[in-house]
CSV table of C-alpha atoms in Angstrom, one decimal:
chain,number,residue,atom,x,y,z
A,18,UNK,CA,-13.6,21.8,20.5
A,19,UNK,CA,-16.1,24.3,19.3
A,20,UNK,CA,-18.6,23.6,16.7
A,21,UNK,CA,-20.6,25.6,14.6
A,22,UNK,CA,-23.5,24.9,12.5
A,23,UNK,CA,-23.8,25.8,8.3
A,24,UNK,CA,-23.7,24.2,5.0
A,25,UNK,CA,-19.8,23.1,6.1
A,26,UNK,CA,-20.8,21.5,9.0
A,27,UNK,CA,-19.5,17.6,9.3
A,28,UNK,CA,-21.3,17.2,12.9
A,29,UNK,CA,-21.3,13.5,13.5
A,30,UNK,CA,-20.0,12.7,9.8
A,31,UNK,CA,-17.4,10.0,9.7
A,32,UNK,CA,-14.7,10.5,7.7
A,33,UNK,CA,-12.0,7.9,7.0
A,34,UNK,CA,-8.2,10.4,6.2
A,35,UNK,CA,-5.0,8.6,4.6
A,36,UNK,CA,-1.7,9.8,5.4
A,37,UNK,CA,-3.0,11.4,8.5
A,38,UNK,CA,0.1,11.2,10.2
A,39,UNK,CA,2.1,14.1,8.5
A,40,UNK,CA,1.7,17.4,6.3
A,41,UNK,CA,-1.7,17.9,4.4
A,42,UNK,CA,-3.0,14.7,6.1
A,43,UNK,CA,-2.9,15.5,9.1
A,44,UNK,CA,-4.3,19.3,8.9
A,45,UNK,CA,-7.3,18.1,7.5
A,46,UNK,CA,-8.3,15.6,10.0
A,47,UNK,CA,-7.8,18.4,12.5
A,48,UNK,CA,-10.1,20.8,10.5
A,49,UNK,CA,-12.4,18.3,9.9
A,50,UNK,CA,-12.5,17.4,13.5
A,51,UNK,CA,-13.1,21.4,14.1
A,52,UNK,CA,-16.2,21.1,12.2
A,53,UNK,CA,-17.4,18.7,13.9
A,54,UNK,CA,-16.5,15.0,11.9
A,55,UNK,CA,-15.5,12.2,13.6
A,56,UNK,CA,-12.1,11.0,12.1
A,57,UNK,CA,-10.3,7.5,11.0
A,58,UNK,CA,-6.8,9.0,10.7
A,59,UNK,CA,-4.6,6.3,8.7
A,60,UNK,CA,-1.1,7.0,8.8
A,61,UNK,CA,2.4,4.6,9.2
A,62,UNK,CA,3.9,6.3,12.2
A,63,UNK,CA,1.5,5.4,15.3
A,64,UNK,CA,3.5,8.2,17.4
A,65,UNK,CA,2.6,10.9,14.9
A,66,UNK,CA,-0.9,9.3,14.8
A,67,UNK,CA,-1.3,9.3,19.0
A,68,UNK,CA,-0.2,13.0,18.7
A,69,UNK,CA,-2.7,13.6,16.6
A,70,UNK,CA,-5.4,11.9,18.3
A,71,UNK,CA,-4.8,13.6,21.7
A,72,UNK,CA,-5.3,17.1,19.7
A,73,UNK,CA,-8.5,16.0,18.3
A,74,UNK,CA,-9.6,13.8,21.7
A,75,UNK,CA,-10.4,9.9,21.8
A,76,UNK,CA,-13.8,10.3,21.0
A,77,UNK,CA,-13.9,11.8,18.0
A,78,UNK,CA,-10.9,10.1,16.8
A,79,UNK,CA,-9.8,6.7,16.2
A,80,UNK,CA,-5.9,5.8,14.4
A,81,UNK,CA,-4.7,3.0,12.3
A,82,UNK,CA,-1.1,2.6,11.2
A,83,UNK,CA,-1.2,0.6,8.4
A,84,UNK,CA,0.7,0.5,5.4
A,85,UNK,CA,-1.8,0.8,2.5
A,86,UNK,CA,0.0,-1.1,0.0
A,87,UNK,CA,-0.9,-4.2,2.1
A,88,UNK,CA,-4.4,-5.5,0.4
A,89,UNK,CA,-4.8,-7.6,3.6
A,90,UNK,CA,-4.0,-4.8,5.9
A,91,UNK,CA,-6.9,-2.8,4.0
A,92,UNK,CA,-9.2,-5.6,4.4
A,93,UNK,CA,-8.6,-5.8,7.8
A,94,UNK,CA,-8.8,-2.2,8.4
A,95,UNK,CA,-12.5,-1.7,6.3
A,96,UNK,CA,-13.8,-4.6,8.9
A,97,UNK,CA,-12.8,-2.3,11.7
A,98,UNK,CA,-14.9,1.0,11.3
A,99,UNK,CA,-18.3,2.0,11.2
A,100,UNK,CA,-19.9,2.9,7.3
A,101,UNK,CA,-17.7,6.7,6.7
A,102,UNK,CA,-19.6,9.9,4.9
A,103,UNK,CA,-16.3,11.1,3.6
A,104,UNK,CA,-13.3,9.7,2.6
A,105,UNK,CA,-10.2,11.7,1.5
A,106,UNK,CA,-7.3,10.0,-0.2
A,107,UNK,CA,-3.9,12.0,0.9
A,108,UNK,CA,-1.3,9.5,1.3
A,109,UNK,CA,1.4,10.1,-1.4
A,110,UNK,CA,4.9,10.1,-2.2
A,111,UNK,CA,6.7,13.3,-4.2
A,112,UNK,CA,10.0,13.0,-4.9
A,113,UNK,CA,11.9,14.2,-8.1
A,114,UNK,CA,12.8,11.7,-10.8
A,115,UNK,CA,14.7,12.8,-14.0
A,116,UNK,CA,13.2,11.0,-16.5
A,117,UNK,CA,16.8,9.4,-17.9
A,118,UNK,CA,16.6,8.1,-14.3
A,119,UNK,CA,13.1,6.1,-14.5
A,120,UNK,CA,13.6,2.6,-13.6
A,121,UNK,CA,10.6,0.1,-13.3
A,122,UNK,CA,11.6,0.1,-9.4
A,123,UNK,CA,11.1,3.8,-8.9
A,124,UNK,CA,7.7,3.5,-11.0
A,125,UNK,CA,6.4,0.8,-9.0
A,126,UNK,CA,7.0,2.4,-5.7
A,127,UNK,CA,5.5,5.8,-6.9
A,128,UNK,CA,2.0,4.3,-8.3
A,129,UNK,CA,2.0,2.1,-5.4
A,130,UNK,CA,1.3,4.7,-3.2
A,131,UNK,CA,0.4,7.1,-5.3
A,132,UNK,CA,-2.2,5.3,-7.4
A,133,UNK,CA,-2.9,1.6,-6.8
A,134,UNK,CA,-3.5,2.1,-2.9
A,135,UNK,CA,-6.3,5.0,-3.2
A,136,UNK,CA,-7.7,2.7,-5.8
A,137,UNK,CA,-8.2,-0.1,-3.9
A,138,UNK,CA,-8.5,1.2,-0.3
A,139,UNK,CA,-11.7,3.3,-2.4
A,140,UNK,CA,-12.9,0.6,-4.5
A,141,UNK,CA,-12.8,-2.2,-1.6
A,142,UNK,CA,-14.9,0.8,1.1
A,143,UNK,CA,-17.8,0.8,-1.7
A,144,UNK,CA,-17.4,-3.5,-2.5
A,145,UNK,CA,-17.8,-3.8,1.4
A,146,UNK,CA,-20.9,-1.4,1.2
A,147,UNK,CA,-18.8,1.0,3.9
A,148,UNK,CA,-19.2,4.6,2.3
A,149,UNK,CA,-22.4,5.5,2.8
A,150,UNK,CA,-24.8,6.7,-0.2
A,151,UNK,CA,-24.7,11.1,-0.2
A,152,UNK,CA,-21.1,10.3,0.8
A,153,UNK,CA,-17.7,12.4,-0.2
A,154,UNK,CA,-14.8,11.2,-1.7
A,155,UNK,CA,-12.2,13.4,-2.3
A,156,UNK,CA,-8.3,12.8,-3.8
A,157,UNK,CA,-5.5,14.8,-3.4
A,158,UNK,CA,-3.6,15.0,-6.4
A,159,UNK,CA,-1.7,18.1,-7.3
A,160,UNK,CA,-1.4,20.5,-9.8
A,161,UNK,CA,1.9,19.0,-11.1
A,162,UNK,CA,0.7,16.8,-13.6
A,163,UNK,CA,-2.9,17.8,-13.6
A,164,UNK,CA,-2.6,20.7,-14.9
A,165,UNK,CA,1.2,21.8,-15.5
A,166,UNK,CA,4.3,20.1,-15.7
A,167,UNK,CA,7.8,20.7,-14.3
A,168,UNK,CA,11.2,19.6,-15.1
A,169,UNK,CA,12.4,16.3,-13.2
A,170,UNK,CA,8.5,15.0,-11.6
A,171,UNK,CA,7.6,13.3,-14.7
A,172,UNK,CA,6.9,10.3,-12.8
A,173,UNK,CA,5.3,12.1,-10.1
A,174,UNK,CA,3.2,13.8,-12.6
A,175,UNK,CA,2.3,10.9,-14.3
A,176,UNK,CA,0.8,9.2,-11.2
A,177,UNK,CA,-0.8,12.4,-10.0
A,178,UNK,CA,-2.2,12.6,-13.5
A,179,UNK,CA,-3.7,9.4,-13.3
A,180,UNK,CA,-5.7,10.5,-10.1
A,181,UNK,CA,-7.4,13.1,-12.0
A,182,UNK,CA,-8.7,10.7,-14.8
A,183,UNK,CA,-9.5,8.3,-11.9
A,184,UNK,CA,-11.8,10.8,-10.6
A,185,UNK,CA,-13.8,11.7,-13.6
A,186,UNK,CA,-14.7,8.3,-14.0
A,187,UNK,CA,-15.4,7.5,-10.5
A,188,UNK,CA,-17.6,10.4,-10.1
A,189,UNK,CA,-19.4,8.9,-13.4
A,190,UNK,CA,-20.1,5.4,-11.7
A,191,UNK,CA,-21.0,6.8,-8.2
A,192,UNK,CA,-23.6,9.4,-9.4
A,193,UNK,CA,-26.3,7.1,-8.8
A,194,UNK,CA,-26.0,6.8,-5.4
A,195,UNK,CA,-25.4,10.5,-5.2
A,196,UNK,CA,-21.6,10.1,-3.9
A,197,UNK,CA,-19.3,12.4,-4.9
A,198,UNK,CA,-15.6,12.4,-6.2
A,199,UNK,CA,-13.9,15.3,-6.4
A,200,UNK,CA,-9.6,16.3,-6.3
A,201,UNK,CA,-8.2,18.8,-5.0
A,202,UNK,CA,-4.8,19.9,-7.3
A,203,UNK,CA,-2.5,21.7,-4.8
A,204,UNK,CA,0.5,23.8,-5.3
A,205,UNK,CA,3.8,23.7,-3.3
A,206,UNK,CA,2.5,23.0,-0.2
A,207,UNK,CA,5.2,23.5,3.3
A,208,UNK,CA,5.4,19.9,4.2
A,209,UNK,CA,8.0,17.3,4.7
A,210,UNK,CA,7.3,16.1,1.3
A,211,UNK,CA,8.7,19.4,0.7
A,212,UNK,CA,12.5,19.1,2.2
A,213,UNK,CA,13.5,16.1,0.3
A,214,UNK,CA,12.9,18.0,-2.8
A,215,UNK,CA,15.4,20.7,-1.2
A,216,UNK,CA,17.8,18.6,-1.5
A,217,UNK,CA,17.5,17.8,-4.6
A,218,UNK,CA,17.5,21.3,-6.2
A,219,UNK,CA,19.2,23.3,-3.5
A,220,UNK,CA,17.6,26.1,-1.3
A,221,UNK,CA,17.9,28.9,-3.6
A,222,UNK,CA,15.6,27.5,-6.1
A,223,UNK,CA,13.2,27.2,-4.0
A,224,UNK,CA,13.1,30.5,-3.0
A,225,UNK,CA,13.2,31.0,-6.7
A,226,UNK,CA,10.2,29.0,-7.4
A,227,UNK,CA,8.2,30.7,-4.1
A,228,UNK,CA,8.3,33.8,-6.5
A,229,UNK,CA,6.3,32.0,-9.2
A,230,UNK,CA,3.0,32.2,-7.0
A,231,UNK,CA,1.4,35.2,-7.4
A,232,UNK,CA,-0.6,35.5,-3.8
A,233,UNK,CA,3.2,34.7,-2.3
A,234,UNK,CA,5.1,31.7,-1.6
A,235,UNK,CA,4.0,28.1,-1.2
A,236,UNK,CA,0.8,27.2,0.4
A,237,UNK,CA,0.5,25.4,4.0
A,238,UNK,CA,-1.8,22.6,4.5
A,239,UNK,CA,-4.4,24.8,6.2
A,240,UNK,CA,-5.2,26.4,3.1
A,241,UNK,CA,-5.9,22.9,1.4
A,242,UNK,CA,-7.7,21.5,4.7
A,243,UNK,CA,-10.1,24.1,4.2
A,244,UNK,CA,-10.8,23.1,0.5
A,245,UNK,CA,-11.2,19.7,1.9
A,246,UNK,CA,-13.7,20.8,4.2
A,247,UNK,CA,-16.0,22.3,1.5
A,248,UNK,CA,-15.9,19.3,-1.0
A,249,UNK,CA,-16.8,16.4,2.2
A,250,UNK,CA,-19.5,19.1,3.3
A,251,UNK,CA,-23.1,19.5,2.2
A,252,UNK,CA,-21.9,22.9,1.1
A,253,UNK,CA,-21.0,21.2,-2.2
A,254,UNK,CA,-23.7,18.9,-2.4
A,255,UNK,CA,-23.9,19.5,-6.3
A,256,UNK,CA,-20.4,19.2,-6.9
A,257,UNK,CA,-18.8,15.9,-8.3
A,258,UNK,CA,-16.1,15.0,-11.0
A,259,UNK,CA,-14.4,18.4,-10.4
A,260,UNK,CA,-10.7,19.5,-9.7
A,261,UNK,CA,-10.5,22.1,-6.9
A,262,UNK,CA,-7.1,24.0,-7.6
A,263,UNK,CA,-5.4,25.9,-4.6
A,264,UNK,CA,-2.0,26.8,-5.8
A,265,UNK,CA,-2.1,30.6,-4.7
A,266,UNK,CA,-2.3,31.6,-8.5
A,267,UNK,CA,0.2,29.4,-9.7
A,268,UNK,CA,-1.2,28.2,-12.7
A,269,UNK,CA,-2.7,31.7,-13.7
A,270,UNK,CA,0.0,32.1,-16.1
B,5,UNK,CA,37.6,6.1,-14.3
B,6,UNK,CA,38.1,9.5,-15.7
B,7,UNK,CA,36.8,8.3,-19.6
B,8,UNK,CA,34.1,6.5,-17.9
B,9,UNK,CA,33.0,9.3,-15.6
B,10,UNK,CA,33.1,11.6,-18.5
B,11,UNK,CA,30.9,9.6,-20.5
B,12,UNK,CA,28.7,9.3,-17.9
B,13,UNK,CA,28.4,12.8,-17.0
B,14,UNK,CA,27.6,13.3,-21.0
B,15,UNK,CA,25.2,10.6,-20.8
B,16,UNK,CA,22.9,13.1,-18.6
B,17,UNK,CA,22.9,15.5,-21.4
B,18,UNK,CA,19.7,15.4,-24.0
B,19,UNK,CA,22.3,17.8,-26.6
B,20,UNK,CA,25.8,17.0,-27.5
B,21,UNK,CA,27.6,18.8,-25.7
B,22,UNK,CA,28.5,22.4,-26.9
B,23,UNK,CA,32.4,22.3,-26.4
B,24,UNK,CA,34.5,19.4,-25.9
B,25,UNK,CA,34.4,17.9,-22.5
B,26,UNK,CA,37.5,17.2,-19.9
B,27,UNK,CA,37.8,17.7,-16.2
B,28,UNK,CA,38.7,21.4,-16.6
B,29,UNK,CA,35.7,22.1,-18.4
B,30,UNK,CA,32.9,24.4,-16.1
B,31,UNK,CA,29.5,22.6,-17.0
B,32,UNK,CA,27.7,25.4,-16.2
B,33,UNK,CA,29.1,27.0,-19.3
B,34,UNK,CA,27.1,24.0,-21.3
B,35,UNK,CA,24.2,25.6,-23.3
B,36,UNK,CA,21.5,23.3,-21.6
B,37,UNK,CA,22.9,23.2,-18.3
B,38,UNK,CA,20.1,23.7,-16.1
B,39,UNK,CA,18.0,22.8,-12.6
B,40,UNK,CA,17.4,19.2,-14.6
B,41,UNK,CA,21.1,18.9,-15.7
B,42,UNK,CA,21.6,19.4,-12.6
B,43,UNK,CA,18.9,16.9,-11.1
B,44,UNK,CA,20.2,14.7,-13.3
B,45,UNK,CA,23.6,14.8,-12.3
B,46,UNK,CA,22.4,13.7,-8.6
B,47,UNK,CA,20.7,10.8,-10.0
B,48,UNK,CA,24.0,10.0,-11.9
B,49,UNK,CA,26.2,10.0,-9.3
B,50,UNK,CA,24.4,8.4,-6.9
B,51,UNK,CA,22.8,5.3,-9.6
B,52,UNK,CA,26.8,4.7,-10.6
B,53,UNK,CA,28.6,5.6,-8.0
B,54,UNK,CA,26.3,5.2,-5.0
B,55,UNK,CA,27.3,8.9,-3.9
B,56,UNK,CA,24.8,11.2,-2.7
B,57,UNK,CA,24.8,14.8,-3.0
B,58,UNK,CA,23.0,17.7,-3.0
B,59,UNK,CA,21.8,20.3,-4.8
B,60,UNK,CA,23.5,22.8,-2.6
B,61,UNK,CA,26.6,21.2,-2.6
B,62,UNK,CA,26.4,20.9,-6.6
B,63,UNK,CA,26.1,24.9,-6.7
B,64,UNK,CA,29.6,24.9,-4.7
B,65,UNK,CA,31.3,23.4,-7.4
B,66,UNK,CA,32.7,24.5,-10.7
B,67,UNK,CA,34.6,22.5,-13.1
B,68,UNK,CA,34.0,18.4,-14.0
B,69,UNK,CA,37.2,17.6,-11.9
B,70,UNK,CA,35.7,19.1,-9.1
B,71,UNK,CA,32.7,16.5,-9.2
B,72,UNK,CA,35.3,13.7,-10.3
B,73,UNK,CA,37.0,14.7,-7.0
B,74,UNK,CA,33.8,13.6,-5.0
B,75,UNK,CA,34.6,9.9,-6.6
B,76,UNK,CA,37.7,9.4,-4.6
């Protein structure tokens, strides 16, 4: 793999990746590992995960399937790596909810995964001293709830939500020992994530909705890998606290 | 079945209903029928009656009777 040298270099960083196995996750441990990092790809499904290892080779990568709603599992995971430079919090769950249809199961499960594991897989890195001071942090949220809302996410929106206040405040308390926290608030990106909510609606309103974004459809998760890449590099060494949207002009309106 | 199904199928709606509603009635001619009427009447049928459908199937239907068929 070639590497190049500028301000978006991540030679020799270490940079721990959640929901590494699929979709977003996944692209941005492979970019990442383009520009030089050395990646912890966390995922469930070790098959996806070996895949991805092989593209990035065994030296520069190392897998854990974990489920990151297990507190032990985390625990046991922090004790197995190196301190990370970069951490990037992609594992999620989006699936449409009407909100007549909210149930205290459904809630749970979202801001499970959506919220209370970035929490304290984050939180328990920087108790065990793992993340490095300069270090990265970056969430993936999504524009849904950051910064618009749509009819039947409210509970997706509400967790995603949550990430951006998370972040904010984060940023605040890590200043100090000059790690940053930033999000980055997609659009519709072409993922799995993305067929379930086909069925929901039905395929014609999705092509409907690809209309909505001005540069042209829904995004793939190469163009928010490369968003990643910035906010874990050096290249935004003065940036913390922010909210990096890439939605293809979504929320221009 | 059929009153109960009815009342559940207005149960989704955040509006009374704009006309009176019976398995001949089309619910797309409601006034708020819409992609979350329509979301809604997923989570409906599948919550009560453990059915699931989708979204492209809903578009292929037309009248209440037609969705009280998928029941049987």
């Amino acid at each position: 793999m070639n590497v190049f040298e500028s301000a978006f270099s991540l030679k020799n960083s270490k940079i721990l990746i959640t929901g590494a196995s699929s979709g977003i996750g996944r692209e941005i441990a492979i970019i990442a590992a383009k520009h030089g990092a050395i990646i912890y790809a966390v995922g469930r499904n070790q098959e996806k995960l070996n895949l991805l290892e092989e593209i990035i080779g065994h030296k520069n990568c190392k897998t854990f399937s974990i489920d990151l709603t297990n507190i032990d599992k985390v625990k046991k995971l922090i004790k197995d790596i190196d301190n990370i430079d970069g951490l990037v919090n992609c594992a999620g769950l989006i699936k449409m909810s009407p909100y007549k249809f909210i149930t205290q199961n459904s809630f749970s499960e979202t801001f499970n995964i959506n919220v209370e594991a970035p929490i304290f897989l984050t939180t328990t890195l920087l108790k065990s001293r793992k993340i490095n001071n300069g270090s990265s942090i970056v969430f993936i949220s999504s524009i849904n709830g950051s910064c618009i809302g749509a009819k039947g996410f409210t509970l997706y929106a509400t967790s995603k939500g949550a990430i951006s206040g998370l972040v904010k405040s984060l940023a605040a308390d890590l200043s100090k020992l000059k790690i940053r926290v930033n999000e980055i608030a997609p659009g519709m990106i072409i993922t799995d994530g993305l067929n379930s909510i086909e069925e929901s609606v039905s395929t014609s309103s999705i092509q409907e909705d690809m209309n909505k974004y001005p540069l042209g459809g829904y995004g793939s998760p190469n163009d928010v890998a490369n968003g990643c890449v910035y906010l874990l590099s050096s290249a935004s060494k003065w940036v913390t606290g922010t909210k990096l949207i890439i939605d293809g002009g979504f929320t221009l309106k | 079945m059929e009153n109960q199904f009815l009342k559940n199928f207005t149960d989704i709606l955040d509006d009374h209903p704009n006309f009176k509603l019976d398995l001949d009635s089309k619910f797309r001619d409601l006034d708020e029928w819409d992609s979350l009427t329509a979301l809604s009447l997923i989570a409906m049928l599948d919550d009560e009656y453990k059915i699931t459908v989708t979204g492209d199937q809903i578009k292929n239907l037309e009248t209440l009777g037609d969705i009280f068929k998928l029941l049987k």
